[in-house]
Amino acid sequence: MSAGDIETTAVEARVETPFQRFWSEFRESTIALIALIVLALIVLLAVLAPWITPQDPYDLAQVDVLDGKLPPGSEAFTGYTMWLGSDGAGRDLYSAILYGLRISLMVGMASGVLALIIGTAIGLVAAYAGGRTETLIMRAVDIQLSFPAVLIALMLVAILGRGIDKIIIALVAAQWAYYARTVRGTALVESAKEYIEAARCLGLSHTRVVFRHVLPNCMAPLIVIGTVQTASAIALESTLSFLGVGLRQTEPSLGVLISNGFEYMMSGRYWISFFPGLALLVTIVSINLVGDQLRDVLNPRLKR
Amino acid sequence: MTVFIIRRLLQAIVVVFLMSLIVFFGVNVIGDPVDMLINPEADQAEIERTIRALGLDKPIHEQYLFFLKGVASGDFGKSFIFGEPALKLILHHMPATIELALVSLVMAIVLGIPLGLYAGLFPDQRISRAIMAGSILGFSLPTFWVGLMMIMLFAVYLGWLPSTGRGDMAEFLGIRSSLWTRDGLSHLFMPALNLALTNISLVIRLTRAGVREAMHQDYIKFARAKGLTTRRVVGVHLMKNILIPIVTVLGLEFGNLLAFSVVTETIFAWPGMGKLLIDSLLQLDRPVVVAYLMIIVLFFVIINLVVDILYSVLDPRVRLRDQGT
């Protein structure tokens, strides 16, 4: 869908699909648009990593310790230029960062989606069931939200140990409550409206009312929370990995790369931590900027 | 009022109880308690002796009661690494963490309020836009990476500030702290600023929002109409009114500072309880980890309890709403 035909629909026919309206409002912020493009680029780079990097940094046959700790722009032993330098083990940092991005994004999105599904389900149950169930669930949510996410994640990591699966569990456990609270709030507002009453009067089943009528109308705030929480999941994972209690060396996310570079920082070899950190930073900031604009566009209170 | 406090108190006790259950089941059911609680270097005879001493040969509900009894009497077992009681070790590291958290809280106020005030009073100026953009960065930058960059800039390249440790300490008014020596202060500056970054951004935003809202209120207009100087209007009339939410939020943030000090302390090798937690996690020193988790949970529950009660004193609507449900 090109920008051109959206405009023609918007101006001439004046019949917009909700997506077209959303998109034309989203485009109004240049910063958000740039952030979206940057984000798309980052995802593309991460997906295409094996085909666009000069080296597979975790294939021992392609890594030479003699190339270790080279400053940015140096020529590698095997011929190509290491534009971002190399790390202690002789891995090309550009390649390592793209491979690291894959892992960071995967962990962030997996835990984001899982937390969204679980949190939404729990929030819907709370809103629809009401009474004692609701009080119990919302008390649990309140209690959990009174602890910072980093503490809950640390607690679970202390119990479960390290590794991708365990980190995802820890991140989901640290974040589901945000979704549950949001969904429950929106679902309560929606349930009080006439169309839900109408749906119930038609004798539709509970499942149908909840999933076909209530849930679709709760999506807007969910999408906003989802983007912001995914960014914070990525940040949280890299923090845990940096502390040495997150992912293992064999699952080198950006946090692991930064952590590896820390020991070389004191001797002035900044690039081993700096560039992975920059990649992390750009990822998180662009997701947050997109999320900010999503909130402005999707918030019905700000509708013009 | 009394009913409200008793209800909140009961709720707090339930939370602590639940958390002890989670930590207990985490260590004893999901994990292997023999593996987790016994020094890996112990021989067979010692392992069996410890199993009996810890009551691991008993049924699970008796084990839990045994664990609760230990927690209640402050006995979390001895650290494998230091051979000292875990609780004592944590209390020994606590002052350093509290010092760091308090200094960064002060930094958040001292830096955040003037910047937020400026951005709120002159919203269209370029400097104000820069301040607001900076505050967005302060929220989204991962703390640990900013810490690394600070070390790189101030310690490695410029060589102005030391990057690790707590520096010299001195005693003043019976408090032993790095605050009283030049060397200690130079060690304190970077970690405290690093820890304060998120809160500086938070205070900037709160202050700006408060100023923007208050400027249109009648009491400000009236103060101006009386012919008071701008300095007095802003410094007395405005500040008094916008400080309440800022102080409340910062009070709540103190708990978060303690939690996030785990990250900052590790980067700057600050010898507080956060660094102790990470070291213990890495060295599989489980008694210390369990003790830390229980203590920090207790801390949070107490902070939340105090805030809740203070709220209900300040704002009776909270109390009434709670009684309604």
mmCIF file of C-alpha atoms in Angstrom, chain A residues 128 196-209 213:
data_model
loop_
_atom_site.group_PDB
_atom_site.id
_atom_site.type_symbol
_atom_site.label_atom_id
_atom_site.label_comp_id
_atom_site.label_asym_id
_atom_site.label_seq_id
_atom_site.Cartn_x
_atom_site.Cartn_y
_atom_site.Cartn_z
ATOM 1 C CA TYR A 128 -16.053 -10.509 33.106
ATOM 2 C CA ILE A 196 -22.300 -5.313 24.744
ATOM 3 C CA GLU A 197 -25.718 -5.264 26.344
ATOM 4 C CA ALA A 198 -27.217 -5.741 22.900
ATOM 5 C CA ALA A 199 -24.888 -8.645 22.201
ATOM 6 C CA ARG A 200 -25.916 -10.271 25.452
ATOM 7 C CA CYS A 201 -29.593 -9.712 24.763
ATOM 8 C CA LEU A 202 -29.154 -11.519 21.460
ATOM 9 C CA GLY A 203 -28.264 -14.536 23.564
ATOM 10 C CA LEU A 204 -24.681 -14.814 22.355
ATOM 11 C CA SER A 205 -22.441 -17.082 24.376
ATOM 12 C CA HIS A 206 -20.035 -15.647 26.942
ATOM 13 C CA THR A 207 -17.011 -16.662 24.874
ATOM 14 C CA ARG A 208 -18.421 -14.962 21.813
ATOM 15 C CA VAL A 209 -19.238 -11.753 23.664
ATOM 16 C CA HIS A 213 -17.106 -7.949 21.054
#
